[in-house]
mmCIF file of C-alpha atoms in Angstrom:
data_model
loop_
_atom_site.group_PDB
_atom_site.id
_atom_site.type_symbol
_atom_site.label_atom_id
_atom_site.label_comp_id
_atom_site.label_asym_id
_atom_site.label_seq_id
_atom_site.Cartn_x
_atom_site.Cartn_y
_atom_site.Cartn_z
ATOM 1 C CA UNK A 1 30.967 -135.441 -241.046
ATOM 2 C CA UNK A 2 27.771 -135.856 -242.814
ATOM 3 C CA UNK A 3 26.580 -132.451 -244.491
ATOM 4 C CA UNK A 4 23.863 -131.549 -242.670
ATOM 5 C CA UNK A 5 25.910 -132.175 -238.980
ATOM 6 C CA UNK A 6 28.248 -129.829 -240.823
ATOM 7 C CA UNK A 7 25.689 -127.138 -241.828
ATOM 8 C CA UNK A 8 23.982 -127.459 -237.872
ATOM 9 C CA UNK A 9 27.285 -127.062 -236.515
ATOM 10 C CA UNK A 10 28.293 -123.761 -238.808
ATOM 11 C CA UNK A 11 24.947 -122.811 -237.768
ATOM 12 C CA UNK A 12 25.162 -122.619 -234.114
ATOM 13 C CA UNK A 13 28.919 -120.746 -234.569
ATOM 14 C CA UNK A 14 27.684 -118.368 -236.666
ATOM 15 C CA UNK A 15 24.240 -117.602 -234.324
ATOM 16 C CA UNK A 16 27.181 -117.507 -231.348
ATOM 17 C CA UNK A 17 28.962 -115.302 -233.264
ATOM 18 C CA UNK A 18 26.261 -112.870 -234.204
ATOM 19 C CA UNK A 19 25.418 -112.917 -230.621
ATOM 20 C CA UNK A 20 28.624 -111.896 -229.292
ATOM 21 C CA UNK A 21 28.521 -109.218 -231.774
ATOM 22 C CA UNK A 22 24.985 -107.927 -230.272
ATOM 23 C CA UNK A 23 26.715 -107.694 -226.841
ATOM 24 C CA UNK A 24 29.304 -105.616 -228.116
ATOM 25 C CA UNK A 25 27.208 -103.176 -229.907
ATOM 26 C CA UNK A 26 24.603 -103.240 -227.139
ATOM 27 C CA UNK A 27 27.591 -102.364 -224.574
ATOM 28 C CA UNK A 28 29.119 -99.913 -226.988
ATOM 29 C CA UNK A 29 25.593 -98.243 -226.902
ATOM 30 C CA UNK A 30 24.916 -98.236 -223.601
ATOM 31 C CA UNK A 31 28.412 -96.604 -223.055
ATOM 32 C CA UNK A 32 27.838 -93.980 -225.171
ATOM 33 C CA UNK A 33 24.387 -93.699 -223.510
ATOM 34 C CA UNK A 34 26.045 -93.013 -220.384
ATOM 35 C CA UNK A 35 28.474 -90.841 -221.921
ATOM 36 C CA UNK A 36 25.978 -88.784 -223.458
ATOM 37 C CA UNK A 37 24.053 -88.461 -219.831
ATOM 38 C CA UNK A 38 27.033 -87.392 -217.976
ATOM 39 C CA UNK A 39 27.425 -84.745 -220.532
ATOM 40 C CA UNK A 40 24.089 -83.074 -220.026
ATOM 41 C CA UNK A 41 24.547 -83.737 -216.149
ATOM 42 C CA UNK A 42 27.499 -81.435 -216.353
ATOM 43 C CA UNK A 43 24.924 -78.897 -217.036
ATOM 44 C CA UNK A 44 22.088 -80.114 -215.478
ATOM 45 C CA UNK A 45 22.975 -80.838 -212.580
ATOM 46 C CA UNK A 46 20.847 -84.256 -212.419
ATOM 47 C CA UNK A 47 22.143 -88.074 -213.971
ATOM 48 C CA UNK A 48 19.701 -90.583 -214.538
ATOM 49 C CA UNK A 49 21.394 -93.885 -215.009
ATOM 50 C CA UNK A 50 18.507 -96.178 -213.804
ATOM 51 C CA UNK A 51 17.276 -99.204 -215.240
ATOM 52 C CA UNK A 52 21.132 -99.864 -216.988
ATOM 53 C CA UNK A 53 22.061 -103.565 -215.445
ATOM 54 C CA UNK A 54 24.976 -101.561 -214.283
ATOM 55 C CA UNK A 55 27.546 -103.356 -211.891
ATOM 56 C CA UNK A 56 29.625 -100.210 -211.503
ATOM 57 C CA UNK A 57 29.700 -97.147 -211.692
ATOM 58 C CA UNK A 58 31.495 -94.728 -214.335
ATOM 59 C CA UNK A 59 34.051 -91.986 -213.290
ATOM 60 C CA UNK A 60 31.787 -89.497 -211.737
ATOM 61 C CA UNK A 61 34.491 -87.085 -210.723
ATOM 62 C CA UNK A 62 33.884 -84.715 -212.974
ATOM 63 C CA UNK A 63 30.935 -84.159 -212.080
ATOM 64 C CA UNK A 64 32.485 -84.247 -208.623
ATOM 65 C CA UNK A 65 30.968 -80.072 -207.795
ATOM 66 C CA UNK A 66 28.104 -79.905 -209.730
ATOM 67 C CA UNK A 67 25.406 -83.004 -209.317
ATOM 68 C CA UNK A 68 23.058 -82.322 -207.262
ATOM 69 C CA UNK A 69 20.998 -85.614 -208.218
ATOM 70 C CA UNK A 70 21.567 -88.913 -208.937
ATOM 71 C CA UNK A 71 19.684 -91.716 -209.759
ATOM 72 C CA UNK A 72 21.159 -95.038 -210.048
ATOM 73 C CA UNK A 73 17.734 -97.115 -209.438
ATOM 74 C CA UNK A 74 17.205 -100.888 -210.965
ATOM 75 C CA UNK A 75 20.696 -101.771 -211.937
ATOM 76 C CA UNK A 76 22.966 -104.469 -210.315
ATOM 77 C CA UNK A 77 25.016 -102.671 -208.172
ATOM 78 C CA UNK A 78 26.559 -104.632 -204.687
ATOM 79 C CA UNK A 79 28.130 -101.786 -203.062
ATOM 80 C CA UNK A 80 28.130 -97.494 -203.460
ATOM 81 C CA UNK A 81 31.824 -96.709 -204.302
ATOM 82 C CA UNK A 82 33.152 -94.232 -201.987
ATOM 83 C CA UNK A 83 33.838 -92.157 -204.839
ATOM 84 C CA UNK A 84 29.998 -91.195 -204.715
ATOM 85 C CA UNK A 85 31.054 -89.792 -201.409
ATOM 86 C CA UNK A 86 33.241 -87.563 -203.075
ATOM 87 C CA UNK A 87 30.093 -85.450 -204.862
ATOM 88 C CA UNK A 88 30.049 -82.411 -202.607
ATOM 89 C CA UNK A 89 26.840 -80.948 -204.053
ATOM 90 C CA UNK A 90 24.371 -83.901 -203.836
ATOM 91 C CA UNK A 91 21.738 -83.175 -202.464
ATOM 92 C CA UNK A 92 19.093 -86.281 -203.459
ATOM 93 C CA UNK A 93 20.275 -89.871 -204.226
ATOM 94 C CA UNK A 94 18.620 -92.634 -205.377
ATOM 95 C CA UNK A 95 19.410 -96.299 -205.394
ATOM 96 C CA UNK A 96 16.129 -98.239 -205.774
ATOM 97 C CA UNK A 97 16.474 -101.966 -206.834
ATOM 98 C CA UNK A 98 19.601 -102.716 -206.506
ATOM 99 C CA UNK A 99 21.987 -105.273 -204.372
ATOM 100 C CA UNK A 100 23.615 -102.918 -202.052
ATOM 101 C CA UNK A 101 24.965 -104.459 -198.620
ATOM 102 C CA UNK A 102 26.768 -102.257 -197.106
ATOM 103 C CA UNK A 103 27.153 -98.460 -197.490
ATOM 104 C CA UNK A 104 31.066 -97.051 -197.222
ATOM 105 C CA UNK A 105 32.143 -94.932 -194.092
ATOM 106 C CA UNK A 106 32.524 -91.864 -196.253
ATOM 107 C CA UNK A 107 28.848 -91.490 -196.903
ATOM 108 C CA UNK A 108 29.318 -88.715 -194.095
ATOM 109 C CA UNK A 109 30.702 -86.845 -196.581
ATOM 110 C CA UNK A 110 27.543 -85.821 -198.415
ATOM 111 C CA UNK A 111 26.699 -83.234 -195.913
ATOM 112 C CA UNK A 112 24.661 -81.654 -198.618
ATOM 113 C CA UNK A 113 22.527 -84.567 -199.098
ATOM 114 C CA UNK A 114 18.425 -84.214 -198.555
ATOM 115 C CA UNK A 115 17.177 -87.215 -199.388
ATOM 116 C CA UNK A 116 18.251 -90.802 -199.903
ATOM 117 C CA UNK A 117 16.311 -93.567 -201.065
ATOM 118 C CA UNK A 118 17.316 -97.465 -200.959
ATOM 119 C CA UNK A 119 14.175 -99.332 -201.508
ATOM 120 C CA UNK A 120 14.213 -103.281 -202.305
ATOM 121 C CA UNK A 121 18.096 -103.980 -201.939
ATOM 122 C CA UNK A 122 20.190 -105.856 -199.042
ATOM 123 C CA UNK A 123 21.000 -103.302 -196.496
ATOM 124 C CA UNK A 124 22.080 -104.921 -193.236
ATOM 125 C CA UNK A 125 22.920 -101.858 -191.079
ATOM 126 C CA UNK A 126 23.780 -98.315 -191.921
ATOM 127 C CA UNK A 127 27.549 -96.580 -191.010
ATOM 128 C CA UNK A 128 27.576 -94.551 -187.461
ATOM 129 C CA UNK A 129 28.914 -91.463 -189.955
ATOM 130 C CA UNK A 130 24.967 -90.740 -191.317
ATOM 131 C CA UNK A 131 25.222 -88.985 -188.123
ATOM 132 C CA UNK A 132 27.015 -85.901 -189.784
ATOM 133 C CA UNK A 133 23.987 -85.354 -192.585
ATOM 134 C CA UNK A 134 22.719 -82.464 -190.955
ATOM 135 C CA UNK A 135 20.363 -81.517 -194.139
ATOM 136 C CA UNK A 136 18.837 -85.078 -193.882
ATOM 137 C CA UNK A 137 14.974 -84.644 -194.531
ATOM 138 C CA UNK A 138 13.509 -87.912 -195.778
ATOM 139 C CA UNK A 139 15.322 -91.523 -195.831
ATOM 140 C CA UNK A 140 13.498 -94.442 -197.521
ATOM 141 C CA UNK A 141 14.943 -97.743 -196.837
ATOM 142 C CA UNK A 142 12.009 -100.374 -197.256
ATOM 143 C CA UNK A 143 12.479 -103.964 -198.382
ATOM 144 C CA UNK A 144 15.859 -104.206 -196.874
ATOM 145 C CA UNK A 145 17.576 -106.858 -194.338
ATOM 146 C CA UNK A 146 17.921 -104.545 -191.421
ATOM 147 C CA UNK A 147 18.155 -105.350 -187.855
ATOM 148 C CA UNK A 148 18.644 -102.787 -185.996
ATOM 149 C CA UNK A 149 16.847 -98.992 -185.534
ATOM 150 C CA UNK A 150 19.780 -96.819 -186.979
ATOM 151 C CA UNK A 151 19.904 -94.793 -184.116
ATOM 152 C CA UNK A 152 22.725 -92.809 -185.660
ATOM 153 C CA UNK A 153 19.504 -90.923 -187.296
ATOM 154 C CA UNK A 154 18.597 -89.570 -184.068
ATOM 155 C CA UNK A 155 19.788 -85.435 -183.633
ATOM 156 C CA UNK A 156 19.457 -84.668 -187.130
ATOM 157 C CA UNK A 157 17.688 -81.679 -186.614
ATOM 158 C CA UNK A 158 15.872 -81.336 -190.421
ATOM 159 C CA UNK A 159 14.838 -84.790 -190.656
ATOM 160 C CA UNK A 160 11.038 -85.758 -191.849
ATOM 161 C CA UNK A 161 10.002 -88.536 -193.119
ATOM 162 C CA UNK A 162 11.945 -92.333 -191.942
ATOM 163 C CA UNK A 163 10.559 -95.360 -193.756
ATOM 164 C CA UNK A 164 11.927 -98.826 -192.676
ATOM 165 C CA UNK A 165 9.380 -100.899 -193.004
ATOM 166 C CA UNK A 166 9.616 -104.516 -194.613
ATOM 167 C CA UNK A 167 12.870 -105.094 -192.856
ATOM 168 C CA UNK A 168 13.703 -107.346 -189.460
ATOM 169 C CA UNK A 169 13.985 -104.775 -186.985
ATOM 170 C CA UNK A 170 12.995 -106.307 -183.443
ATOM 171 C CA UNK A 171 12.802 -103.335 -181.138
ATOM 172 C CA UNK A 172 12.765 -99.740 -180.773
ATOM 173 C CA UNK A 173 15.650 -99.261 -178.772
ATOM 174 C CA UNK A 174 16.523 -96.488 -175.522
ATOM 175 C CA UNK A 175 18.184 -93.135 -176.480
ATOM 176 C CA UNK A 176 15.485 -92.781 -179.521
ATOM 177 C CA UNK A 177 14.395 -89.670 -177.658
ATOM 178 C CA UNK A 178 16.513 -87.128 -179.736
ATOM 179 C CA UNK A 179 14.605 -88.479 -183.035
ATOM 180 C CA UNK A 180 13.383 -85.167 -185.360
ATOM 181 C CA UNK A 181 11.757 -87.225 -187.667
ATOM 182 C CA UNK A 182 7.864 -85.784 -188.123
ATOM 183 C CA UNK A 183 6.417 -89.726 -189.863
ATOM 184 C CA UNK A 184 8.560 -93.301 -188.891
ATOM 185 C CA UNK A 185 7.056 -96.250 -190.683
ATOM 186 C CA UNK A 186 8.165 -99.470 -189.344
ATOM 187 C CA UNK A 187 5.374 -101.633 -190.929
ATOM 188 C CA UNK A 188 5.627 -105.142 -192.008
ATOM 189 C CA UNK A 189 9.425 -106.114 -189.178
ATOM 190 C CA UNK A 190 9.901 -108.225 -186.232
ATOM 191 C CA UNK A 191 8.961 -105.755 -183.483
ATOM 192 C CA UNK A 192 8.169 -107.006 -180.019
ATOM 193 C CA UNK A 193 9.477 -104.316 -178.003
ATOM 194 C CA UNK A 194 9.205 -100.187 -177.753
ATOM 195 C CA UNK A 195 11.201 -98.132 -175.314
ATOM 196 C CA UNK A 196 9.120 -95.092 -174.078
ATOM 197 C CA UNK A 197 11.580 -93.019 -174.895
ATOM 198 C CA UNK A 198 9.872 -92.880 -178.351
ATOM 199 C CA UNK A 199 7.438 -90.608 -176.772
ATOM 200 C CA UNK A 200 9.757 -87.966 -175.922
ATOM 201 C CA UNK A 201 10.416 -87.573 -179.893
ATOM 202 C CA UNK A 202 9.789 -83.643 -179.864
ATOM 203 C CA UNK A 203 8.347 -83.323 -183.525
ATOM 204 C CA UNK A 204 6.977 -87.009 -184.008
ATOM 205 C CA UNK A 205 3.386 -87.232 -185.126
ATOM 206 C CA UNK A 206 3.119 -90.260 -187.611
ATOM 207 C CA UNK A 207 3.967 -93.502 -186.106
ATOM 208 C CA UNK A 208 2.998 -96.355 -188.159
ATOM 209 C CA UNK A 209 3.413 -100.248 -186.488
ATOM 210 C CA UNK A 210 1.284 -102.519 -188.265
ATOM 211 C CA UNK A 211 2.097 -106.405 -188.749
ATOM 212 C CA UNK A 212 5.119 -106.345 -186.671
ATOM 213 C CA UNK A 213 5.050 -109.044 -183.089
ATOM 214 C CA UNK A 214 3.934 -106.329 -180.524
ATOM 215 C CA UNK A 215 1.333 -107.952 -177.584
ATOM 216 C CA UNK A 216 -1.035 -105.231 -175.881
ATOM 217 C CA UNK A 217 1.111 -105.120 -173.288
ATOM 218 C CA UNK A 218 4.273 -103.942 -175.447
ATOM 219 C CA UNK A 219 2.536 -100.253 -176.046
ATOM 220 C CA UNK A 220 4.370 -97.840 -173.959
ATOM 221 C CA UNK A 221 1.415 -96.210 -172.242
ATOM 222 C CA UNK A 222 3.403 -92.998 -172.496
ATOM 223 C CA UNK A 223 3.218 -93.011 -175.992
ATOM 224 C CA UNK A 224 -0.621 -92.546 -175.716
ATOM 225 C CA UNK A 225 -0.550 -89.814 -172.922
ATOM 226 C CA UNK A 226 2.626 -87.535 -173.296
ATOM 227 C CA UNK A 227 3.517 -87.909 -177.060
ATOM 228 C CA UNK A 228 2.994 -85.834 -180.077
ATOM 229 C CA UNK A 229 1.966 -89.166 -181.849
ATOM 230 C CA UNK A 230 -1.415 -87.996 -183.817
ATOM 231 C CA UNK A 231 -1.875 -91.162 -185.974
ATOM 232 C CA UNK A 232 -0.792 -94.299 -184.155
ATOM 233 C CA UNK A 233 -1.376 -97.175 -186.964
ATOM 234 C CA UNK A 234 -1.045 -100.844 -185.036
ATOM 235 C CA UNK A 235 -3.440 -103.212 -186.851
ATOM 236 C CA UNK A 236 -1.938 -106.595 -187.545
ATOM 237 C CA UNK A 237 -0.290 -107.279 -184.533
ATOM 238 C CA UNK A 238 -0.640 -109.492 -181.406
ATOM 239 C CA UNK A 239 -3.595 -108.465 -180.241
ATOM 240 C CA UNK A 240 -7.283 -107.182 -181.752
ATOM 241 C CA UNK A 241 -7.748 -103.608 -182.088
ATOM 242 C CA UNK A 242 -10.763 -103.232 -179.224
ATOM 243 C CA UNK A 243 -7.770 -104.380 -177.120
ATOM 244 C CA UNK A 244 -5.863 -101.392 -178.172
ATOM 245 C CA UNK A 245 -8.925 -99.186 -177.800
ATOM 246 C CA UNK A 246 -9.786 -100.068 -174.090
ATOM 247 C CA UNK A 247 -6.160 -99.225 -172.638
ATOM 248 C CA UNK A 248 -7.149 -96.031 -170.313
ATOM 249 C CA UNK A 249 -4.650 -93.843 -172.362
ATOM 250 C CA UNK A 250 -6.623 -94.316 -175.707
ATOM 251 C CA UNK A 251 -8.735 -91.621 -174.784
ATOM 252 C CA UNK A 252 -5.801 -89.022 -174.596
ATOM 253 C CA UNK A 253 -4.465 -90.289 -177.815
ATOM 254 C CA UNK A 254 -8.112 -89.790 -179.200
ATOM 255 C CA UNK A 255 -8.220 -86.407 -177.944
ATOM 256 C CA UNK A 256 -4.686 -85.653 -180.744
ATOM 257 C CA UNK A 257 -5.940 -87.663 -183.594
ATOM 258 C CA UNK A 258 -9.147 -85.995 -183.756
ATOM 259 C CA UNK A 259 -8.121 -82.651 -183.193
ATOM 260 C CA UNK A 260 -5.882 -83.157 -186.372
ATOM 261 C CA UNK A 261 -8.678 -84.416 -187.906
ATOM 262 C CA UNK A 262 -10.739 -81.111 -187.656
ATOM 263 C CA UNK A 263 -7.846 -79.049 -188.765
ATOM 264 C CA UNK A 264 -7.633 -81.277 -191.774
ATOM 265 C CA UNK A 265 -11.213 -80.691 -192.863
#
């Protein structure tokens, strides 16, 4: 072999080399990052691993009594290991950016939990057991691959603030009535249809619709005359907004948004 083929060649082992070394000292650092976080969690109460190109998780249990918050935002992450589910003082978890599918069955067990947020990942449907979250207050799941309205949301009695929008939700299905939620954003889906059961949501006054496949005619016209709905947002639709204006009910919807207006200001 000629001497410079040779030299190329012990080049590009020893750059391989040095770059398999990197990886090991990166990982070695990153573990000892984590190590060091679950340490001051212990105390805390709160573990930030965001941002980690995790693909799983570490042993959390012994932190299984104490964390109250957890934030495993912009890793890699395809699935929440049920052993999450086994953190009986969580109260707020976050899981921005990641590649979760599916959540496990167990998630029921977080009855503790406040707040969950699940932004930007590829969530498909949510397990019937988020029915037992009875401290529920605000559940952010935006930029997902959801089809359905998880009606298993309906009856939790603290619940605030429900964001689904950017997903491929195509109707707002019967038996929604028992929703607690005070705002629902469903921006930016695939809706063509509401059931008027929507306005029988007791505590519902932020309803936001826009760019979704609703005609004029798809606007329960109870949700303009009986509901609590105070802010009714529905550009970007089927239909031009002096449509929406000249359905008889307007008025009484009118009548809500600007006396919220007043108190406002």
């Amino acid at each position: 072999m000629p001497i410079s083929s040779q030299r190329l060649t012990e080049g590009g082992r020893h750059t391989r080399t040095s770059q398999v070394i990197q990886q090991v000292i990166m990982g070695q650092q990153s573990s000892k990052g984590v190590r060091a976080h679950m340490e001051t969690a212990a105390k805390t109460g709160a573990l930030v691993l965001s941002d980690r190109k995790l693909t799983e998780l570490p042993d959390l249990s012994a932190l299984n009594k104490v964390l109250r918050t957890l934030d495993l935002s912009t890793n890699r992450l395809r699935e929440l290991p049920s052993s999450v589910c086994d953190l009986s003082s969580l109260r707020h978890l976050n899981l921005n950016a990641n590649r979760i599918e599916t959540f496990p069955d167990e998630i029921g067990r977080l009855t503790k939990l406040e707040s969950i947020s699940v932004v930007s990942n590829l969530l498909i449907s949510l397990p019937v057991s988020m029915s037992q979250l009875k401290h529920l207050k605000s559940v952010i799941l935006s930029d997902n691959k959801i089809t359905e309205f998880p009606i298993m949301l309906c009856g939790l009695a603290q619940l605030d603030v429900v964001d689904l929008s950017g997903n491929q939700i195509t109707s707002v299905p019967d038996g929604i009535e028992t929703l607690q939620a005070v705002e629902v954003n469903l921006n930016m889906n695939q809706i063509s249809t509401i059931s008027p059961s929507l306005a029988a949501c007791p505590r519902l006054k932020t309803l936001r619709l826009e760019e979704n496949c609703l005609v004029i005619s798809s606007i329960p016209e109870e949700l303009l005359l009986e509901s609590q709905v105070s802010l009714l947002c529905v550009d970007g639709n089927l239909f031009k907004m002096k449509e929406f204006e000249e359905i008889p009910a307007y008025s009484k919807y009118m009548e809500r948004y600007t006396a919220v207006k007043k108190k406002i200001f």
